[in-house]
mmCIF file of C-alpha atoms in Angstrom:
data_model
loop_
_atom_site.group_PDB
_atom_site.id
_atom_site.type_symbol
_atom_site.label_atom_id
_atom_site.label_comp_id
_atom_site.label_asym_id
_atom_site.label_seq_id
_atom_site.Cartn_x
_atom_site.Cartn_y
_atom_site.Cartn_z
ATOM 1 C CA GLN A 1 -61.851 35.321 -41.602
ATOM 2 C CA LYS A 2 -62.447 36.819 -38.200
ATOM 3 C CA GLU A 3 -64.905 39.665 -37.996
ATOM 4 C CA VAL A 4 -62.357 41.954 -36.328
ATOM 5 C CA GLU A 5 -58.689 41.450 -37.106
ATOM 6 C CA GLN A 6 -55.651 42.833 -35.368
ATOM 7 C CA ASN A 7 -51.989 42.053 -35.618
ATOM 8 C CA SER A 8 -51.230 40.158 -32.411
ATOM 9 C CA GLY A 9 -47.772 41.695 -32.150
ATOM 10 C CA PRO A 10 -45.887 42.191 -30.034
ATOM 11 C CA LEU A 11 -45.325 45.720 -31.246
ATOM 12 C CA SER A 12 -42.229 47.192 -29.666
ATOM 13 C CA VAL A 13 -41.521 50.929 -29.697
ATOM 14 C CA PRO A 14 -38.997 53.060 -27.801
ATOM 15 C CA GLU A 15 -40.173 55.469 -25.131
ATOM 16 C CA GLY A 16 -41.278 58.757 -26.643
ATOM 17 C CA ALA A 17 -42.087 57.281 -30.058
ATOM 18 C CA ILE A 18 -45.465 57.014 -31.757
ATOM 19 C CA ALA A 19 -47.148 53.620 -31.503
ATOM 20 C CA SER A 20 -49.539 52.763 -34.329
ATOM 21 C CA LEU A 21 -52.127 50.055 -33.796
ATOM 22 C CA ASN A 22 -54.330 48.836 -36.622
ATOM 23 C CA CYS A 23 -57.621 47.013 -36.918
ATOM 24 C CA THR A 24 -59.781 45.865 -39.827
ATOM 25 C CA TYR A 25 -63.358 44.681 -39.700
ATOM 26 C CA SER A 26 -65.547 42.718 -42.069
ATOM 27 C CA ASP A 27 -69.082 44.027 -41.451
ATOM 28 C CA ARG A 28 -69.696 47.098 -43.620
ATOM 29 C CA GLY A 29 -72.707 47.920 -41.465
ATOM 30 C CA SER A 30 -70.518 48.511 -38.419
ATOM 31 C CA GLN A 31 -71.323 51.782 -36.746
ATOM 32 C CA SER A 32 -69.246 52.270 -33.630
ATOM 33 C CA PHE A 33 -65.615 51.466 -33.002
ATOM 34 C CA PHE A 34 -63.793 51.228 -29.712
ATOM 35 C CA TRP A 35 -60.281 50.901 -28.426
ATOM 36 C CA TYR A 36 -59.698 49.244 -25.079
ATOM 37 C CA ARG A 37 -56.490 48.843 -23.134
ATOM 38 C CA GLN A 38 -56.042 45.707 -21.065
ATOM 39 C CA TYR A 39 -53.243 45.017 -18.640
ATOM 40 C CA SER A 40 -52.503 41.375 -17.890
ATOM 41 C CA GLY A 41 -55.116 39.893 -15.574
ATOM 42 C CA LYS A 42 -57.121 43.125 -15.501
ATOM 43 C CA SER A 43 -60.327 44.184 -17.176
ATOM 44 C CA PRO A 44 -60.452 46.074 -20.488
ATOM 45 C CA GLU A 45 -60.450 49.848 -20.038
ATOM 46 C CA LEU A 46 -62.145 52.036 -22.633
ATOM 47 C CA ILE A 47 -59.683 54.500 -24.156
ATOM 48 C CA MET A 48 -61.645 55.959 -27.041
ATOM 49 C CA PHE A 49 -64.572 55.401 -29.328
ATOM 50 C CA ILE A 50 -65.181 56.775 -32.800
ATOM 51 C CA TYR A 51 -68.118 56.581 -35.191
ATOM 52 C CA SER A 52 -67.416 59.131 -37.912
ATOM 53 C CA ASN A 53 -64.802 58.941 -40.626
ATOM 54 C CA GLY A 54 -61.666 60.883 -39.836
ATOM 55 C CA ASP A 55 -59.610 61.492 -36.748
ATOM 56 C CA LYS A 56 -60.562 61.891 -33.115
ATOM 57 C CA GLU A 57 -57.980 63.090 -30.637
ATOM 58 C CA ASP A 58 -57.917 62.746 -26.860
ATOM 59 C CA GLY A 59 -54.678 63.682 -25.176
ATOM 60 C CA ARG A 60 -51.892 61.452 -26.460
ATOM 61 C CA PHE A 61 -54.365 59.177 -28.245
ATOM 62 C CA THR A 62 -55.766 59.607 -31.754
ATOM 63 C CA ALA A 63 -58.296 57.241 -33.269
ATOM 64 C CA GLN A 64 -58.651 57.157 -37.039
ATOM 65 C CA LEU A 65 -61.586 55.646 -38.912
ATOM 66 C CA ASN A 66 -61.905 54.888 -42.613
ATOM 67 C CA LYS A 67 -65.215 53.167 -43.277
ATOM 68 C CA ALA A 68 -64.565 52.770 -47.005
ATOM 69 C CA SER A 69 -61.463 50.723 -46.229
ATOM 70 C CA GLN A 70 -63.049 49.143 -43.143
ATOM 71 C CA TYR A 71 -60.072 50.204 -41.127
ATOM 72 C CA VAL A 72 -59.636 51.798 -37.732
ATOM 73 C CA SER A 73 -56.395 52.685 -36.017
ATOM 74 C CA LEU A 74 -55.078 54.059 -32.758
ATOM 75 C CA LEU A 75 -52.025 56.270 -32.513
ATOM 76 C CA ILE A 76 -50.294 56.767 -29.186
ATOM 77 C CA ARG A 77 -47.954 59.730 -29.144
ATOM 78 C CA ASP A 78 -45.035 60.081 -26.731
ATOM 79 C CA SER A 79 -45.357 56.428 -25.747
ATOM 80 C CA GLN A 80 -44.575 55.628 -22.132
ATOM 81 C CA PRO A 81 -43.590 52.304 -20.521
ATOM 82 C CA SER A 82 -46.939 52.448 -18.698
ATOM 83 C CA ASP A 83 -48.643 52.184 -22.092
ATOM 84 C CA SER A 84 -47.335 48.627 -22.378
ATOM 85 C CA ALA A 85 -50.486 46.512 -22.523
ATOM 86 C CA THR A 86 -52.754 44.676 -24.904
ATOM 87 C CA TYR A 87 -54.939 46.954 -27.014
ATOM 88 C CA LEU A 88 -58.284 45.562 -28.072
ATOM 89 C CA CYS A 89 -60.214 46.864 -31.035
ATOM 90 C CA ALA A 90 -63.975 46.395 -30.737
ATOM 91 C CA VAL A 91 -66.699 46.934 -33.309
ATOM 92 C CA ASN A 92 -70.442 47.338 -32.933
ATOM 93 C CA ALA A 93 -72.706 46.847 -35.924
ATOM 94 C CA GLY A 94 -75.769 48.242 -34.216
ATOM 95 C CA GLY A 95 -77.746 46.527 -31.538
ATOM 96 C CA PHE A 96 -76.095 45.167 -28.442
ATOM 97 C CA LYS A 97 -73.422 42.853 -29.784
ATOM 98 C CA THR A 98 -69.865 44.120 -29.858
ATOM 99 C CA ILE A 99 -67.145 42.014 -31.423
ATOM 100 C CA PHE A 100 -63.626 42.211 -30.058
ATOM 101 C CA GLY A 101 -60.413 41.613 -31.921
ATOM 102 C CA ALA A 102 -57.753 39.376 -30.452
ATOM 103 C CA GLY A 103 -55.705 42.376 -29.382
ATOM 104 C CA THR A 104 -52.251 43.738 -30.110
ATOM 105 C CA ARG A 105 -49.584 43.511 -27.445
ATOM 106 C CA LEU A 106 -47.598 46.720 -27.160
ATOM 107 C CA PHE A 107 -44.229 47.005 -25.458
ATOM 108 C CA VAL A 108 -42.759 50.447 -24.832
ATOM 109 C CA LYS A 109 -39.059 50.197 -24.069
ATOM 110 C CA ALA A 110 -37.586 52.664 -21.568
ATOM 111 C CA ALA B 1 -66.912 57.766 -10.194
ATOM 112 C CA ALA B 2 -68.819 54.568 -9.559
ATOM 113 C CA GLY B 3 -67.727 51.571 -11.575
ATOM 114 C CA VAL B 4 -69.120 48.170 -12.407
ATOM 115 C CA ILE B 5 -68.982 45.850 -9.422
ATOM 116 C CA GLN B 6 -68.557 42.117 -9.743
ATOM 117 C CA SER B 7 -68.650 39.458 -7.093
ATOM 118 C CA PRO B 8 -67.005 37.284 -6.146
ATOM 119 C CA ARG B 9 -63.624 38.297 -7.489
ATOM 120 C CA HIS B 10 -62.268 34.784 -7.260
ATOM 121 C CA LEU B 11 -64.111 31.480 -7.251
ATOM 122 C CA ILE B 12 -62.891 27.910 -7.090
ATOM 123 C CA LYS B 13 -65.263 25.084 -7.920
ATOM 124 C CA GLU B 14 -65.116 21.377 -8.615
ATOM 125 C CA LYS B 15 -66.231 19.781 -11.867
ATOM 126 C CA ARG B 16 -70.006 19.349 -12.146
ATOM 127 C CA GLU B 17 -70.674 21.979 -9.455
ATOM 128 C CA THR B 18 -72.634 25.166 -10.024
ATOM 129 C CA ALA B 19 -71.537 28.787 -9.732
ATOM 130 C CA THR B 20 -73.311 32.133 -9.645
ATOM 131 C CA LEU B 21 -71.551 35.327 -10.666
ATOM 132 C CA LYS B 22 -73.030 38.718 -9.855
ATOM 133 C CA CYS B 23 -72.715 42.044 -11.598
ATOM 134 C CA TYR B 24 -73.837 45.497 -10.463
ATOM 135 C CA PRO B 25 -73.752 48.004 -13.342
ATOM 136 C CA ILE B 26 -72.774 51.642 -13.130
ATOM 137 C CA PRO B 27 -75.762 53.648 -11.772
ATOM 138 C CA ARG B 28 -78.236 54.628 -14.497
ATOM 139 C CA HIS B 29 -76.739 52.165 -16.971
ATOM 140 C CA ASP B 30 -79.489 49.946 -18.321
ATOM 141 C CA THR B 31 -77.563 47.409 -20.389
ATOM 142 C CA VAL B 32 -75.380 44.626 -19.058
ATOM 143 C CA TYR B 33 -73.061 42.335 -20.992
ATOM 144 C CA TRP B 34 -71.241 39.168 -19.970
ATOM 145 C CA TYR B 35 -67.930 38.065 -21.458
ATOM 146 C CA GLN B 36 -65.664 35.075 -20.988
ATOM 147 C CA GLN B 37 -61.932 35.501 -21.485
ATOM 148 C CA GLY B 38 -59.583 32.538 -21.517
ATOM 149 C CA PRO B 39 -55.808 32.935 -21.069
ATOM 150 C CA GLY B 40 -54.306 34.847 -23.971
ATOM 151 C CA GLN B 41 -57.666 35.194 -25.699
ATOM 152 C CA ASP B 42 -59.943 38.092 -26.510
ATOM 153 C CA PRO B 43 -63.177 38.538 -24.588
ATOM 154 C CA GLN B 44 -65.909 36.307 -25.971
ATOM 155 C CA PHE B 45 -69.396 37.744 -25.803
ATOM 156 C CA LEU B 46 -71.823 35.520 -23.911
ATOM 157 C CA ILE B 47 -75.078 37.401 -23.452
ATOM 158 C CA SER B 48 -76.533 40.848 -22.878
ATOM 159 C CA PHE B 49 -79.591 42.349 -21.223
ATOM 160 C CA TYR B 50 -81.354 45.621 -21.857
ATOM 161 C CA GLU B 51 -84.039 46.821 -19.499
ATOM 162 C CA LYS B 52 -84.203 43.394 -17.852
ATOM 163 C CA MET B 53 -84.812 41.561 -21.124
ATOM 164 C CA GLN B 54 -82.275 39.466 -22.992
ATOM 165 C CA SER B 55 -81.097 41.639 -25.861
ATOM 166 C CA ASP B 56 -78.495 39.504 -27.587
ATOM 167 C CA LYS B 57 -76.913 36.100 -27.255
ATOM 168 C CA GLY B 58 -73.427 35.015 -28.153
ATOM 169 C CA SER B 59 -71.466 31.862 -27.462
ATOM 170 C CA ILE B 60 -73.107 31.066 -24.150
ATOM 171 C CA PRO B 61 -73.295 27.322 -23.440
ATOM 172 C CA ASP B 62 -76.697 25.825 -22.688
ATOM 173 C CA ARG B 63 -75.368 24.987 -19.202
ATOM 174 C CA PHE B 64 -75.230 28.716 -18.468
ATOM 175 C CA SER B 65 -78.126 31.062 -17.896
ATOM 176 C CA ALA B 66 -78.382 34.680 -16.915
ATOM 177 C CA GLN B 67 -80.906 37.294 -15.985
ATOM 178 C CA GLN B 68 -81.169 40.958 -15.147
ATOM 179 C CA PHE B 69 -83.201 42.007 -12.147
ATOM 180 C CA SER B 70 -85.417 45.012 -11.415
ATOM 181 C CA ASP B 71 -82.493 46.912 -9.870
ATOM 182 C CA TYR B 72 -80.522 46.223 -13.093
ATOM 183 C CA HIS B 73 -78.013 43.935 -11.473
ATOM 184 C CA SER B 74 -77.355 40.707 -13.335
ATOM 185 C CA GLU B 75 -76.418 37.170 -12.414
ATOM 186 C CA LEU B 76 -74.721 34.528 -14.516
ATOM 187 C CA ASN B 77 -75.578 31.013 -13.419
ATOM 188 C CA MET B 78 -73.254 28.242 -14.489
ATOM 189 C CA SER B 79 -74.107 24.585 -13.976
ATOM 190 C CA SER B 80 -72.313 21.286 -14.571
ATOM 191 C CA LEU B 81 -69.018 23.112 -14.567
ATOM 192 C CA GLU B 82 -66.261 21.774 -16.772
ATOM 193 C CA LEU B 83 -62.509 22.293 -16.643
ATOM 194 C CA GLY B 84 -62.768 24.395 -19.793
ATOM 195 C CA ASP B 85 -64.998 26.893 -18.006
ATOM 196 C CA SER B 86 -61.984 28.164 -16.080
ATOM 197 C CA ALA B 87 -61.579 31.747 -17.244
ATOM 198 C CA LEU B 88 -62.032 35.388 -16.369
ATOM 199 C CA TYR B 89 -65.654 36.430 -16.562
ATOM 200 C CA PHE B 90 -66.263 40.090 -17.167
ATOM 201 C CA CYS B 91 -69.428 42.042 -16.852
ATOM 202 C CA ALA B 92 -69.766 45.358 -18.638
ATOM 203 C CA SER B 93 -72.472 47.983 -18.631
ATOM 204 C CA SER B 94 -73.414 50.759 -21.003
ATOM 205 C CA PRO B 95 -75.517 53.909 -20.647
ATOM 206 C CA PRO B 96 -79.028 54.310 -22.006
ATOM 207 C CA ALA B 97 -79.852 54.007 -25.685
ATOM 208 C CA GLY B 98 -78.856 56.969 -27.861
ATOM 209 C CA THR B 99 -75.179 56.534 -27.133
ATOM 210 C CA HIS B 100 -72.875 54.285 -29.085
ATOM 211 C CA ASN B 101 -72.925 51.289 -26.789
ATOM 212 C CA GLU B 102 -69.583 52.101 -25.212
ATOM 213 C CA GLN B 103 -69.094 49.465 -22.569
ATOM 214 C CA PHE B 104 -67.446 49.869 -19.205
ATOM 215 C CA PHE B 105 -66.012 46.713 -17.736
ATOM 216 C CA GLY B 106 -66.001 45.446 -14.197
ATOM 217 C CA PRO B 107 -62.888 43.964 -12.584
ATOM 218 C CA GLY B 108 -63.920 40.428 -13.473
ATOM 219 C CA THR B 109 -64.435 37.165 -11.642
ATOM 220 C CA ARG B 110 -61.680 34.607 -11.986
ATOM 221 C CA LEU B 111 -63.278 31.171 -12.025
ATOM 222 C CA THR B 112 -61.125 28.113 -11.529
ATOM 223 C CA VAL B 113 -62.685 24.685 -12.039
ATOM 224 C CA LEU B 114 -60.727 21.803 -10.545
#
């Protein structure tokens, strides 16, 4: 079992819909959780991070964390074609090592 | 805002040659991370440095070494290159301790080994 698991997708949603991306992790000691967006051939770009249970909203993005279920998600409201990318979930269990999931490919259809 | 700088952006080497990749973190960031990303794969953590000392080690081959210098820039040295080393190499930096280790990535160096 990988330490950070994501559905590889592709996840396809119509423009204007809500895209829901999910991630589970195995280390119960994990403390910080990150969502990165990566366009093909480009570097990962930090979208949000969350470290407390509950929701955290930033513009069209909402991160949700449930430590009891070891689950973190990212909701993208009013999805745009420019949101089409791979979304990487990353988890830090303290210290300097952050583990990335394999990413979910999102396609937003115009 | 200043970002992480990596050089070179592209590098072509022959098998068994050596390569040096450079990373300049965001100003006032004291931690640097190196990742390797193959086609269609997630970034694999190689090594990190905090305050010029190695802070963590991932799947870095013994043929590779890295260091962080007094100005906080870092270099990844790769020797006896193999075809399988062809990948994107990202450097990331994070701000001083007390934050949650959010990492900001550089544009990457694309290494091709022929």
